[in-house]
Coordinates of C-alpha atoms in Angstrom, one line a residue:
M276 CA 1.1 -11.6 -4.6
S277 CA 1.2 -15.0 -2.8
I278 CA -2.3 -15.7 -1.8
R279 CA -1.0 -18.3 0.9
H280 CA 1.4 -15.4 2.5
G281 CA -1.3 -13.0 1.9
L282 CA -4.1 -14.7 3.7
L283 CA -1.6 -15.2 6.5
A284 CA -0.8 -11.5 6.6
L285 CA -4.4 -10.7 6.7
L286 CA -5.1 -13.1 9.7
E287 CA -2.2 -11.6 11.5
R288 CA -4.6 -8.8 11.9
G289 CA -7.3 -10.9 13.6
T290 CA -9.4 -13.9 13.3
M291 CA -11.5 -13.6 9.7
Y292 CA -13.6 -16.3 7.9
G293 CA -13.3 -16.7 4.1
Y294 CA -15.6 -14.1 2.8
Q295 CA -14.0 -11.5 5.3
L296 CA -10.3 -12.5 3.7
R297 CA -11.4 -12.3 0.3
A298 CA -12.9 -8.7 0.8
A299 CA -9.7 -7.6 2.8
F300 CA -7.6 -8.9 0.2
E301 CA -9.1 -7.2 -2.5
E302 CA -9.2 -4.1 -0.7
S303 CA -5.6 -4.2 0.1
T304 CA -4.9 -4.8 -3.6
G305 CA -7.4 -2.1 -4.7
S306 CA -9.4 -4.8 -6.4
T307 CA -6.6 -5.2 -9.0
M308 CA -6.0 -8.7 -8.1
P309 CA -9.2 -10.5 -7.4
V310 CA -9.4 -13.8 -5.7
N311 CA -12.4 -16.1 -5.9
I312 CA -13.8 -17.4 -2.8
G313 CA -13.1 -21.0 -3.7
Q314 CA -9.5 -20.2 -4.1
V315 CA -9.5 -18.7 -0.7
Y316 CA -11.2 -21.7 1.0
T317 CA -8.8 -23.9 -1.0
T318 CA -5.7 -22.0 0.4
L319 CA -7.1 -22.0 3.8
G320 CA -7.6 -25.9 3.7
R321 CA -3.7 -26.0 2.9
L322 CA -2.8 -23.7 5.4
E323 CA -4.6 -25.7 8.1
R324 CA -3.2 -28.8 6.9
D325 CA 0.4 -27.4 6.9
G326 CA -0.3 -26.2 10.6
L327 CA -0.1 -22.5 9.8
V328 CA -3.9 -21.2 10.5
R329 CA -6.5 -23.3 12.7
P330 CA -10.3 -23.0 12.5
L331 CA -12.4 -21.9 15.3
P332 CA -16.0 -22.9 16.1
E333 CA -18.6 -21.5 13.8
N334 CA -20.3 -18.4 14.7
E335 CA -24.0 -17.8 15.2
A336 CA -24.1 -17.1 11.5
G337 CA -22.5 -20.4 10.7
Q338 CA -19.3 -18.7 9.4
R339 CA -16.1 -20.5 10.2
P340 CA -13.4 -18.0 11.3
Y341 CA -9.7 -18.8 11.1
E342 CA -6.8 -17.7 13.4
I343 CA -3.1 -17.7 12.4
T344 CA -1.0 -20.1 14.4
P345 CA 2.6 -19.7 15.6
A346 CA 4.1 -21.7 12.9
G347 CA 1.9 -19.6 10.5
R348 CA 3.6 -16.3 12.2
A349 CA 6.9 -17.8 11.7
E350 CA 6.2 -18.5 8.1
L351 CA 4.7 -14.9 7.5
A352 CA 7.8 -13.7 9.2
R353 CA 10.2 -15.8 7.1
W354 CA 8.1 -14.4 3.8
F355 CA 8.5 -10.8 4.8
A356 CA 12.2 -11.2 5.8
N357 CA 13.4 -12.9 2.5
P358 CA 13.2 -11.0 -0.8
V359 CA 11.1 -12.1 -3.8
S360 CA 12.9 -14.3 -6.3
R361 CA 12.2 -13.5 -9.9
T362 CA 13.8 -16.8 -11.1
G363 CA 10.9 -18.7 -11.1
R364 CA 8.6 -16.5 -13.3
P365 CA 5.6 -18.1 -15.1
R366 CA 5.8 -18.0 -18.9
D367 CA 5.4 -14.6 -20.4
E368 CA 2.6 -15.1 -23.1
L369 CA 3.5 -11.7 -24.9
T370 CA 7.2 -13.0 -25.1
I371 CA 6.4 -16.3 -26.0
K372 CA 3.7 -14.7 -29.0
L373 CA 6.6 -12.5 -30.4
A374 CA 9.3 -14.9 -30.5
L375 CA 6.9 -17.4 -32.4
A376 CA 5.6 -14.4 -34.6
L377 CA 9.2 -14.2 -35.8
T378 CA 9.4 -17.6 -36.8
T379 CA 6.1 -18.6 -37.9
P380 CA 5.5 -18.1 -41.6
G381 CA 2.8 -15.8 -42.8
V382 CA 2.7 -13.9 -39.3
D383 CA 3.4 -10.2 -39.5
A384 CA 5.4 -9.6 -36.3
R385 CA 5.4 -5.7 -37.0
A386 CA 1.5 -6.0 -36.7
V387 CA 1.5 -8.1 -33.6
L388 CA 4.1 -5.6 -31.9
R389 CA 1.5 -2.8 -33.2
R390 CA -1.6 -4.1 -32.0
Q391 CA 0.1 -5.0 -28.8
R392 CA 1.3 -1.2 -28.3
V393 CA -2.2 -0.1 -28.8
A394 CA -3.6 -2.4 -26.1
T395 CA -0.7 -1.5 -23.5
E396 CA -0.9 2.1 -24.0
R397 CA -4.7 1.8 -23.5
Q398 CA -4.0 -0.2 -20.3
L399 CA -1.6 2.4 -19.0
Q400 CA -4.4 5.4 -19.8
E401 CA -6.6 3.4 -17.7
L402 CA -4.1 2.7 -14.9
T403 CA -3.0 6.4 -14.6
G404 CA -6.8 7.3 -14.5
R405 CA -7.5 5.6 -11.5
T406 CA -7.1 7.4 -8.3
C407 CA -7.2 6.5 -4.6
A408 CA -9.9 8.3 -2.7
G409 CA -9.5 8.9 1.1
H410 CA -6.7 8.0 3.7
G411 CA -5.2 5.6 5.5
E412 CA -3.2 2.2 5.2
A413 CA -5.7 0.7 2.7
D414 CA -5.4 3.6 0.4
L415 CA -1.4 3.7 0.5
S416 CA -1.7 -0.2 -0.2
W417 CA -3.8 0.4 -3.1
R418 CA -1.6 3.3 -4.5
L419 CA 1.5 1.3 -4.2
V420 CA -0.2 -1.7 -6.1
L421 CA -1.4 0.8 -8.8
D422 CA 2.0 2.4 -9.1
A423 CA 3.6 -1.3 -9.5
M424 CA 1.0 -2.1 -12.3
V425 CA 1.8 1.3 -13.9
F426 CA 5.5 1.0 -14.0
Q427 CA 5.2 -2.8 -15.2
T428 CA 2.9 -1.5 -17.8
E429 CA 5.5 1.4 -18.8
A430 CA 8.3 -1.4 -18.9
E431 CA 6.2 -3.3 -21.3
L432 CA 6.0 -0.2 -23.7
R433 CA 10.0 0.3 -23.4
W434 CA 10.4 -3.5 -24.3
L435 CA 7.9 -3.1 -27.2
D436 CA 9.8 0.0 -28.3
H437 CA 12.9 -2.4 -28.1
C438 CA 11.7 -4.9 -30.1
E439 CA 10.5 -2.8 -32.9
T440 CA 14.0 -1.0 -33.3
T441 CA 15.6 -4.2 -33.1
L442 CA 13.5 -6.0 -35.6
E443 CA 13.9 -2.8 -38.1
R444 CA 17.6 -2.9 -37.5
E445 CA 18.1 -6.8 -38.0
H446 CA 15.2 -7.3 -40.4
P447 CA 14.2 -4.1 -42.3
D448 CA 12.5 -6.3 -45.0
R449 CA 10.0 -8.2 -42.7

């Protein structure tokens, strides 16, 4: 999730200061995507610079709430209206690790695959053991985040199966 757009979506609910935004962000994602407070304030600074949020006067506790601007609402609407592009994906460490394991002398690629499988299966067990208590939008949000994590982990297991099968078929001696 884009922290930038996540904060805009949270500010669409109403004014909040940094710690409230951090707590609301983590609540919305079931604490599966933690964000540190420094990242929240850095992002707020950029959003303010870009005219998407504006700070309000400090409250009696010395906290500075922020509100979304009309330009911020337009940016948020654009974000929600457009699909997420998967073309600019960050590098996937596991893919790189397996590719290099196959071409690095002295590395047992099958052992790398086995260790990853054990770790991925353990992660899947942990994810499927999590539950959502209560009802409401925050719980629905959390359930959907959890579902996405489970599906991604299952997809990784299927990909590891494919890697093992391909390696066995093409290099039975490795």
